[in-house]
XYZ file of C-alpha atoms in Angstrom:
614
model
C -3.638 9.092 -29.658
C -3.027 6.098 -28.349
C -5.243 5.281 -25.458
C -4.118 2.015 -23.606
C -6.151 0.267 -20.204
C -4.673 -1.152 -17.834
C -6.270 -4.239 -16.042
C -4.966 -6.129 -13.057
C -7.878 -8.831 -10.827
C -8.844 -12.165 -10.159
C -5.834 -12.828 -7.449
C -6.398 -9.792 -4.862
C -6.183 -5.635 -4.818
C -8.110 -5.487 -8.698
C -8.084 -1.823 -10.562
C -7.916 -0.079 -14.017
C -5.698 2.127 -15.261
C -5.873 4.442 -18.149
C -2.625 5.910 -20.347
C -2.760 8.412 -23.639
C -0.180 8.930 -25.757
C 2.586 7.337 -22.287
C 0.791 9.860 -20.397
C -0.809 8.779 -16.434
C -4.606 9.974 -16.471
C -6.538 8.045 -14.481
C -6.023 4.943 -11.543
C -7.894 3.941 -9.838
C -8.839 -0.028 -7.229
C -12.107 -1.967 -8.044
C -12.474 -1.868 -3.817
C -13.054 1.587 -3.603
C -16.369 0.991 -5.206
C -18.124 -1.789 -3.975
C -16.465 -1.362 0.128
C -15.009 -4.886 -0.908
C -11.857 -4.754 0.986
C -9.221 -5.784 -1.408
C -11.579 -6.648 -4.336
C -10.312 -9.446 -6.873
C -13.652 -9.126 -8.947
C -13.194 -8.141 -12.465
C -12.489 -3.921 -12.078
C -15.647 -3.204 -13.702
C -16.529 0.016 -11.290
C -12.563 1.363 -12.138
C -12.577 0.551 -15.612
C -15.888 2.465 -16.314
C -14.334 4.810 -13.855
C -10.999 5.631 -15.777
C -12.788 6.043 -19.615
C -14.754 8.722 -17.516
C -12.315 10.697 -16.467
C -10.409 10.527 -20.636
C -13.907 11.257 -21.899
C -13.230 7.667 -24.198
C -15.482 4.899 -24.682
C -14.514 1.082 -24.831
C -14.327 1.014 -28.712
C -12.283 4.196 -28.311
C -9.152 2.121 -26.727
C -6.200 0.782 -28.878
C -5.310 -1.624 -26.231
C -6.000 -3.278 -22.950
C -2.893 -4.666 -21.388
C -3.403 -7.548 -18.658
C -1.140 -7.646 -15.983
C -0.142 -11.557 -15.763
C -0.041 -14.427 -17.896
C -3.052 -17.113 -16.855
C -0.686 -20.133 -18.829
C 2.440 -19.793 -17.513
C 0.768 -18.998 -13.612
C -1.208 -22.297 -14.146
C 2.065 -24.232 -15.653
C 3.428 -23.565 -12.078
C 0.701 -25.100 -10.192
C 0.629 -28.045 -12.937
C 4.744 -28.638 -11.690
C 4.436 -27.939 -7.778
C 2.077 -29.995 -8.368
C 3.196 -32.601 -9.693
C 6.889 -32.925 -8.299
C 5.443 -32.332 -4.746
C 2.418 -35.367 -5.524
C 0.991 -36.564 -3.523
C 1.095 -34.407 -1.078
C -0.600 -31.664 -1.958
C -3.308 -33.391 -3.402
C -6.278 -31.824 -1.046
C -4.979 -28.626 -2.450
C -5.100 -29.510 -6.060
C -8.656 -30.439 -5.452
C -9.481 -27.803 -4.907
C -7.601 -25.442 -7.075
C -8.035 -27.162 -10.963
C -12.144 -26.895 -10.544
C -11.454 -23.067 -10.365
C -8.306 -22.793 -12.913
C -10.539 -25.448 -15.717
C -13.776 -23.443 -15.056
C -12.385 -19.728 -15.100
C -8.556 -18.289 -14.654
C -7.550 -21.044 -17.636
C -9.919 -19.622 -20.178
C -9.150 -15.593 -19.034
C -9.051 -14.392 -22.638
C -12.611 -15.208 -23.188
C -12.845 -14.336 -19.323
C -11.976 -10.937 -20.136
C -14.175 -10.312 -23.449
C -17.531 -11.105 -21.210
C -16.584 -9.341 -18.765
C -15.430 -6.477 -20.708
C -19.256 -6.547 -23.231
C -21.306 -6.177 -20.617
C -19.366 -2.354 -20.007
C -19.914 -2.012 -23.911
C -21.602 -4.624 -25.571
C -21.096 -3.774 -28.777
C -17.232 -3.351 -28.513
C -14.870 -6.044 -29.903
C -11.856 -6.067 -27.223
C -10.580 -9.747 -28.329
C -6.943 -8.531 -30.954
C -7.584 -5.511 -28.399
C -5.862 -7.591 -25.788
C -2.176 -8.200 -24.224
C -0.899 -9.847 -21.434
C 2.282 -8.533 -19.822
C 4.154 -11.564 -17.517
C 3.163 -10.479 -13.805
C 7.120 -9.067 -12.762
C 7.504 -6.772 -15.901
C 4.102 -5.094 -14.692
C 5.554 -4.193 -11.065
C 8.565 -3.607 -12.849
C 7.291 -1.334 -16.097
C 5.423 0.157 -13.167
C 8.524 0.942 -11.052
C 10.816 2.514 -14.220
C 8.338 4.091 -16.548
C 6.931 7.047 -13.625
C 10.002 7.254 -12.316
C 12.377 10.643 -12.758
C 15.188 8.409 -13.861
C 16.274 7.480 -17.862
C 18.295 5.099 -16.597
C 18.105 2.457 -12.475
C 17.937 -0.845 -12.392
C 14.392 -2.136 -10.966
C 13.788 -4.174 -8.338
C 10.626 -6.223 -7.597
C 9.500 -8.906 -5.124
C 6.341 -9.835 -3.864
C 4.936 -12.978 -3.131
C 4.540 -14.464 -6.168
C 3.874 -13.875 -9.870
C 3.681 -16.532 -12.684
C 6.849 -17.877 -11.680
C 9.524 -14.931 -10.515
C 9.210 -14.075 -7.092
C 11.774 -11.933 -7.116
C 13.370 -9.922 -10.510
C 16.128 -7.304 -11.694
C 15.526 -5.263 -14.030
C 17.686 -2.423 -16.276
C 15.542 0.381 -17.738
C 17.090 2.686 -20.277
C 14.152 5.108 -22.006
C 11.988 3.120 -23.350
C 13.918 0.269 -22.448
C 12.988 -2.535 -19.994
C 14.843 -6.273 -19.833
C 14.327 -8.237 -16.932
C 18.400 -9.575 -16.235
C 17.893 -11.868 -13.092
C 15.039 -13.786 -11.882
C 14.314 -15.985 -8.464
C 11.883 -18.315 -8.965
C 8.729 -20.046 -7.189
C 8.657 -21.275 -4.325
C 11.286 -19.274 -2.898
C 10.239 -16.204 -2.011
C 10.694 -13.454 0.172
C 7.319 -11.668 0.296
C 5.468 -15.660 1.274
C 8.595 -15.380 3.889
C 7.102 -12.678 5.497
C 3.919 -13.812 5.152
C 4.824 -17.201 6.919
C 5.074 -14.949 9.679
C 2.263 -12.666 8.845
C 0.462 -15.904 9.484
C 2.056 -17.156 12.103
C 1.695 -14.329 14.265
C -2.323 -14.753 13.282
C -2.430 -11.690 11.097
C -4.598 -12.384 7.915
C -2.006 -12.633 4.636
C -1.744 -10.291 1.827
C -2.868 -7.492 4.630
C -1.737 -7.543 7.396
C 2.114 -8.179 6.562
C 2.328 -3.516 7.553
C 0.883 -4.899 11.076
C 3.872 -7.089 11.528
C 6.184 -4.653 10.171
C 4.495 -2.053 12.545
C 4.671 -4.389 15.790
C 7.922 -4.991 15.818
C 9.545 -1.987 17.002
C 7.738 -3.121 20.890
C 10.248 -6.246 20.374
C 13.577 -7.520 20.045
C 15.118 -9.190 16.897
C 16.125 -12.296 18.726
C 15.204 -14.968 16.662
C 16.588 -13.702 13.548
C 19.747 -15.894 13.773
C 17.289 -19.040 14.266
C 15.116 -17.811 11.403
C 18.874 -17.561 9.186
C 19.990 -20.418 10.539
C 17.277 -22.833 9.035
C 14.398 -21.479 7.120
C 16.016 -19.616 4.889
C 20.269 -19.330 3.064
C 20.912 -15.992 1.955
C 24.431 -15.724 -0.064
C 26.721 -12.612 -0.090
C 24.619 -11.161 -2.673
C 21.462 -11.330 -1.566
C 19.772 -14.575 -3.776
C 18.127 -16.890 -1.357
C 16.518 -19.862 -1.193
C 13.540 -20.832 1.711
C 13.893 -25.000 3.119
C 10.063 -25.399 1.954
C 10.018 -28.388 4.778
C 8.993 -25.710 6.993
C 5.994 -24.538 4.504
C 2.760 -26.018 3.373
C 1.970 -22.362 0.947
C 3.509 -24.232 -2.270
C 0.800 -27.224 -2.156
C -1.329 -27.125 0.847
C -3.740 -24.742 2.386
C -2.039 -22.948 5.074
C 1.472 -20.782 5.048
C 3.794 -22.415 7.558
C 3.137 -26.424 9.341
C 3.879 -27.771 12.452
C 7.604 -27.792 11.664
C 8.004 -24.286 11.638
C 5.961 -23.976 14.341
C 7.908 -26.613 16.335
C 11.117 -24.534 15.165
C 10.466 -21.208 17.606
C 8.596 -22.912 20.438
C 4.846 -22.287 19.933
C 1.711 -23.305 17.601
C 0.166 -20.782 15.412
C -1.587 -17.857 17.019
C -4.955 -18.101 16.471
C -6.912 -14.012 17.062
C -10.376 -15.029 18.403
C -8.562 -16.824 21.515
C -3.961 -15.912 22.049
C -3.638 -12.253 22.317
C -0.757 -11.224 21.192
C 2.498 -10.949 23.377
C 5.922 -10.494 23.469
C 7.319 -13.294 21.868
C 4.883 -12.523 18.977
C 6.785 -8.699 18.878
C 9.763 -10.686 19.171
C 8.913 -12.446 16.594
C 8.246 -9.588 14.418
C 11.070 -7.740 15.001
C 13.503 -11.040 13.807
C 12.029 -11.294 10.582
C 12.145 -7.686 9.617
C 15.479 -7.872 10.060
C 15.840 -10.649 8.083
C 14.078 -9.417 5.182
C 16.451 -5.904 5.963
C 19.274 -7.928 5.286
C 17.814 -9.736 2.363
C 17.182 -6.873 0.791
C 20.335 -4.677 1.733
C 22.422 -7.092 0.866
C 21.022 -7.605 -2.687
C 21.085 -3.846 -3.385
C 24.315 -4.029 -2.542
C 25.332 -6.063 -5.045
C 23.023 -4.251 -7.651
C 24.713 -1.204 -7.049
C 28.042 -3.045 -7.432
C 27.282 -4.902 -10.366
C 25.745 -2.485 -12.131
C 27.334 0.828 -11.315
C 23.656 2.748 -12.056
C 22.900 5.065 -9.355
C 19.159 4.947 -9.841
C 16.691 2.465 -8.071
C 13.202 1.564 -8.465
C 11.123 -0.253 -6.628
C 7.771 -2.330 -6.725
C 6.025 -5.435 -5.434
C 3.973 -5.747 -3.285
C 8.251 -6.417 0.017
C 8.324 -2.317 -1.430
C 5.712 -1.290 0.729
C 7.848 -2.570 4.009
C 8.537 1.281 4.565
C 10.537 0.426 6.915
C 13.769 -1.502 4.635
C 13.301 1.329 1.553
C 14.326 4.282 4.820
C 17.209 1.443 5.083
C 18.430 1.007 1.553
C 18.185 4.968 1.280
C 20.026 5.471 4.094
C 22.582 3.089 3.002
C 24.171 5.292 0.400
C 24.327 2.346 -2.120
C 21.760 3.525 -4.516
C 21.929 8.033 -4.638
C 18.380 8.101 -5.467
C 15.428 5.918 -4.679
C 12.288 5.393 -6.404
C 9.126 3.660 -4.836
C 5.844 2.911 -6.644
C 3.412 4.270 -4.454
C 0.622 1.056 -5.935
C 3.654 -1.207 -5.232
C 1.209 -3.843 -5.428
C -1.090 -5.714 -7.637
C -3.224 -2.715 -7.796
C -0.832 -0.838 -9.594
C -0.146 -3.271 -12.117
C -2.964 -2.442 -14.440
C -0.564 0.417 -14.280
C 2.537 -0.947 -14.978
C 0.518 -3.660 -17.792
C -0.734 -0.134 -19.994
C 2.710 1.074 -19.941
C 4.494 -1.581 -20.613
C 2.739 -1.938 -23.619
C 2.999 1.312 -24.423
C 6.632 1.903 -24.637
C 7.700 -1.634 -24.351
C 5.417 -3.627 -26.999
C 4.374 -0.697 -29.582
C 7.744 0.753 -29.294
C 6.936 4.551 -27.967
C 9.624 7.013 -27.210
C 9.579 8.048 -22.884
C 10.705 11.277 -22.369
C 11.288 12.309 -18.423
C 10.996 15.672 -17.820
C 12.878 16.900 -15.021
C 10.680 19.723 -14.068
C 8.669 17.086 -11.989
C 9.342 14.209 -9.861
C 8.135 11.650 -11.304
C 5.310 10.977 -13.159
C 2.537 9.583 -11.041
C 1.213 13.142 -10.299
C 1.298 13.055 -6.918
C -0.832 9.658 -7.308
C -3.826 11.502 -6.617
C -5.265 8.982 -9.928
C -8.513 8.513 -8.686
C -12.201 10.298 -8.830
C -13.212 14.308 -8.018
C -16.340 15.349 -7.567
C -17.234 18.896 -8.237
C -18.589 21.584 -4.932
C -22.552 21.258 -6.955
C -22.935 17.330 -6.834
C -20.891 17.554 -3.439
C -23.536 19.496 -1.256
C -26.849 17.661 -3.685
C -24.956 13.960 -2.501
C -24.850 15.311 1.344
C -28.060 17.107 1.113
C -29.235 13.635 0.014
C -27.890 11.680 2.692
C -29.493 13.842 5.395
C -25.919 16.053 6.336
C -26.011 19.411 8.090
C -23.393 21.161 6.224
C -21.836 24.846 5.524
C -20.129 25.744 2.101
C -18.007 28.226 2.988
C -15.029 30.028 0.811
C -11.269 28.145 -0.053
C -10.035 30.347 2.304
C -11.979 29.622 4.856
C -12.074 25.918 4.680
C -8.487 25.928 5.189
C -8.944 28.545 8.505
C -11.172 26.943 10.212
C -9.968 22.982 9.528
C -6.079 24.657 10.543
C -8.387 26.615 13.975
C -10.220 23.003 14.296
C -6.651 20.218 14.558
C -5.379 22.700 17.272
C -7.992 22.381 18.660
C -7.196 18.222 19.262
C -10.194 17.543 16.697
C -10.471 14.177 14.418
C -10.709 15.326 10.688
C -11.924 13.503 8.156
C -10.351 15.910 4.808
C -12.051 15.050 1.465
C -9.819 16.573 -0.852
C -9.604 16.672 -4.942
C -8.665 12.561 -6.460
C -8.213 10.181 -4.557
C -5.372 8.111 -3.786
C -4.398 4.729 -6.155
C -2.590 2.817 -4.175
C -2.683 1.375 -0.201
C -1.737 4.780 1.016
C -3.833 7.563 2.172
C -1.789 11.163 1.555
C -3.970 14.271 2.193
C -7.086 13.394 -0.500
C -9.127 11.159 1.171
C -7.846 10.831 5.099
C -8.410 11.423 8.237
C -5.791 14.150 10.159
C -5.183 15.414 14.258
C -2.331 17.592 16.245
C 0.895 15.313 15.690
C 1.420 17.383 19.450
C -1.965 15.697 22.104
C 0.379 12.240 24.111
C -3.483 11.860 23.386
C -4.048 11.276 19.618
C -2.511 8.718 18.660
C -5.012 5.979 20.882
C -7.941 8.301 20.736
C -7.210 7.491 16.529
C -6.587 4.013 16.752
C -9.660 2.269 19.124
C -12.491 5.634 18.978
C -12.684 6.044 14.899
C -10.175 3.254 13.339
C -11.109 1.379 15.302
C -7.845 -0.891 15.362
C -5.090 -2.698 17.471
C -3.648 0.035 19.646
C -0.058 -0.654 18.978
C -0.641 0.610 15.104
C 1.563 4.082 14.988
C 0.680 6.720 12.637
C 1.850 8.696 9.836
C 3.065 12.476 9.949
C 2.329 14.259 6.807
C 4.998 17.306 6.562
C 5.154 20.393 4.356
C 8.720 19.320 2.113
C 10.095 22.671 3.101
C 10.611 21.371 6.383
C 10.855 18.053 6.987
C 14.260 18.276 7.579
C 14.100 20.086 10.923
C 12.007 17.412 12.568
C 13.114 14.131 10.874
C 16.580 12.842 10.181
C 15.336 12.369 6.479
C 15.598 15.435 4.318
C 14.133 13.760 0.623
C 11.133 14.034 -0.891
C 8.648 11.159 0.692
C 5.758 12.259 -1.071
C 4.018 8.128 -0.892
C 5.072 7.864 2.257
C 6.884 4.828 0.982
C 10.012 5.787 3.839
C 10.689 5.527 7.210
C 13.310 7.256 9.202
C 14.196 8.735 12.506
C 12.383 11.622 14.810
C 15.410 14.148 15.296
C 17.138 14.262 18.253
C 16.879 17.044 19.483
C 12.749 16.885 18.388
C 12.868 13.411 21.036
C 12.347 13.424 24.279
C 14.525 11.531 27.235
C 12.444 8.805 29.239
C 13.284 8.414 31.886
C 14.706 4.982 33.474
C 11.700 3.776 34.367
C 10.107 3.931 31.083
C 13.318 2.688 29.647
C 12.178 -0.430 31.456
C 8.762 -1.024 29.873
C 8.346 -4.007 28.041
C 6.522 -4.712 24.609
C 2.955 -2.590 24.437
C 3.886 -0.865 27.713
C 5.717 1.125 26.023
C 2.868 2.760 23.910
C 1.879 5.771 26.055
C 5.387 6.909 26.281
C 5.721 10.693 25.748
C 9.296 10.560 23.450
C 8.796 13.391 21.377
C 7.718 16.958 20.730
C 4.807 15.023 18.308
C 4.491 11.989 20.026
C 0.931 10.914 18.006
C 3.327 10.135 15.676
C 6.734 9.060 16.919
C 6.883 4.883 16.957
C 8.336 3.634 19.889
C 11.620 3.455 17.841
C 11.149 6.876 17.254
C 11.026 6.236 13.721
C 8.223 7.763 11.994
C 6.266 6.321 8.832
C 7.271 9.890 6.916
C 4.854 11.628 4.406
C 6.450 14.815 2.116
C 3.687 17.633 1.076
C 5.289 19.527 -2.157
C 2.483 22.539 -2.901
C 2.815 21.873 -6.566
C 0.682 18.027 -6.603
C -2.069 19.498 -3.232
C -1.677 23.145 -2.822
C -4.299 22.872 -0.443
C -2.971 19.842 1.143
C 0.097 21.877 1.403
C -1.925 24.803 2.589
C -4.112 23.555 5.438
C -0.491 21.905 6.975
C 0.590 25.623 6.804
C -2.100 27.328 8.425
C -1.733 24.756 11.176
C 2.542 25.684 11.020
C 0.811 29.614 11.016
C -1.133 28.435 14.944
C 1.266 25.181 16.879
C 4.307 26.054 14.887
C 4.458 22.721 14.262
C 4.852 22.352 9.534
C 2.831 18.189 10.208
C -0.249 17.005 11.057
C -1.448 13.000 11.523
C -2.464 11.272 8.397
C -4.342 8.156 8.838
C -6.579 6.646 5.768
C -10.071 7.683 5.878
C -11.232 5.023 7.016
C -12.762 2.025 9.759
C -10.592 -0.905 9.961
C -11.512 -3.298 7.408
C -13.083 -0.938 5.437
C -11.850 0.346 2.014
C -10.674 3.955 2.088
C -13.677 6.288 0.862
C -14.630 7.199 -2.654
C -17.201 9.250 -3.164
C -19.303 11.678 -0.521
C -21.872 9.533 0.499
C -18.760 7.537 1.933
C -17.276 9.623 3.735
C -20.398 10.955 5.525
C -21.531 7.484 7.029
C -17.933 6.437 8.382
C -18.221 10.118 9.857
C -21.256 9.362 11.298
C -19.893 5.538 12.458
C -16.159 6.877 14.588
C -16.049 9.572 16.489
C -14.208 11.701 13.308
C -16.035 15.887 15.267
C -15.140 17.830 11.879
C -15.594 17.121 8.029
C -14.465 18.455 5.076
C -15.494 17.138 1.712
C -14.612 19.768 -0.955
C -16.168 23.159 0.644
C -18.832 21.487 2.501
C -17.756 21.476 6.158
C -19.663 19.446 8.752
C -19.274 19.364 12.391
C -20.451 16.540 13.964
C -23.022 17.962 17.273
C -25.181 19.274 14.419
C -25.907 15.984 12.965
C -29.199 13.746 13.085
C -27.862 11.505 15.517
C -30.784 8.976 14.176
C -27.762 8.989 11.526
C -25.369 7.240 13.015
C -24.338 3.923 11.757
C -22.582 1.388 14.095
C -19.389 0.930 12.463
C -17.154 -0.863 14.705
C -19.276 -3.668 13.466
C -19.484 -2.815 10.281
C -17.326 -4.329 8.235
C -15.119 -7.646 8.138
C -11.674 -7.127 10.683
C -8.810 -7.318 8.131
C-alpha cells in the first residue's frame, strides 16, 4: 500500500486529500470544519478527517505532498519588488516580516503543524513539494477519463506561472508552456471584481452572475488599453493600470480614469447599469482570451481532449463556450478547480509523477472523482443523537418515505434543506449539502436569495437535472456532474417576452418570467447545469425522479446549504442551525425529517447577521 496525503494551506481555501494506491479516498476543505469562509490556516481538521476516513494514522502515510513551492514564490516576491522599487515599499514592508517569520521556513512550519496531529511521527523525510500549477494540472488530468489530454491551468498566480499548458499521456504529465506574473487572466478578472466593489478571491462568481444584466460596451476599451491579446490567446497586461504587483490594492487611479468612475464602495455605492456593463465587458474579454487559447492549442496538438483547473476554470459561462466551440471534442474540469484542489493534485502528482506508479483509466466511469462526494458522512444513529442534543424535533423515516415526502414538499413550493451522504469537495453543492426548491415557481429565486441565502437579489440559481432528461430542457446534452457548464434553456421551454418586458434594463429584468422553469433561468435564458447520475448519487436521483412523477419536471433548484458568508454545512448540527436561522421550511438529514413549524422558536438564530458578508 502507498498512501499519500496532499495539503494546500496558507493562502486561501486550505484543504487535505488522501490518495491510497492511486485511488482518491477522501478530500475536504478546512473551512467546512472551522466555519471560517476560505480558511487559509493549516488544515488540521481536514487532515484528521481524511486519515480517519481511510483508517490510517499519520505514521502510516508514505509521503506528504504540499501544493506549491514557497521558495519560488519568495523569489517572485523579491524580484517583483526590486524591479519596481521604490514603488510598493509599503506593501514590501508589510509582506516581508510574515515571510521571514513563517512562509520562508515552511518545511519546519509544516512539520510543527503535523506534530500537533501526531506528536511522535517524524515527517521531515516524508515531505514533498509540487509547483503550484503542476498541482492544478495534476488535479485536472489524473482523475479525468482521458488517456491523453491537453491540460490548461488558469488562475491568479502560483509561484511565477499564471497560465500553463501541460500534456498528459498515461501517467506522464509535463508542462510545455507558461505565462508568468504579473500577466494574469485570473488577476485581471479579480481586478474588475475589486473595481465593481466585490471581494477578491470570493466575489468573482458574483461578477460572472452580474454580467448578463449588462452589455459588453467596454470590451474593446479593455482590449485596447489594459490587455494586449495575441491570436493564440497569449496576452500581456499594461501594469500602469494595476497595483496588485507592488501595492495593497488591485487597480489604481489611471484604471478608474479609463472607465470614468472610481472603485465602487460596497457599503455606500449601489450597483447600477454601469457596473453591470463592466461585468459584461470583462466576461466577454475573458471568453475571448480563453477561446483564442483553446482553439490554438487544439490546432497545435491535435488531441481531442481538454482538461482544466485553476480558479478561472470555475468560470462556467466561459466553459460552456469552450464546449460549444468544438475545438476540443471533450472537456473535463476539476470540480475543486481552485486552491483546495491543489491538495488533491499534489498527492496525485507525487504518486504518478514522482514515484512513477502507473495510472489506470476506468472507461466504465465518467472520472475518478466519485462525483466529488469525498467529504464526511454520518451514520443515522449519529445523526439522530446529534439532532437530539441540538434540541431538534424530528422523525426518522424509511428510505422510500423520505424521498416521497420530500418530493411532496418540493411540489408544494417549500424550501428544502437536503443533507445526504458524503459532503462535496469543491465550491459547489451537488446534492450532498444542498438547499432545494421548485424550479417552476416564479417566486422561488427571490425567496431563496432574500429569505434563505440573505444575498444579492441578482444572483442566479442552478438546476439539478436528471442526466437522461437534460437534452429535453437545455441545449446541453452532455455530462455536467459538477455544475461547471452553462448552456441555454431550450427554445421550446422559453416564454416569449412582451415588448415592455424586453425594454427593461438591468435589475428590472429580474422578475420577468422567461421560461417554464423561471427559478433557474437567468435573464439571458442561460442556466448553470448539474446533471444528476444514478451511479454517483442514487438518492438524489431518486428524489428528482419522484419530483418528476408529481410534476412532469425532471429538475430542481439546487443551491449550496449555507447563507451568504458561511461555508457549506458539514455536520448535522450545522444543518440544523442554518435551518433554524433561515426560512427553510423542511429539512432532511439522512433519514431524519424536520418541519419548521414543529421546532422550538427559542432555538432560532439571527443568521442574517451571523457571518461576515463575502
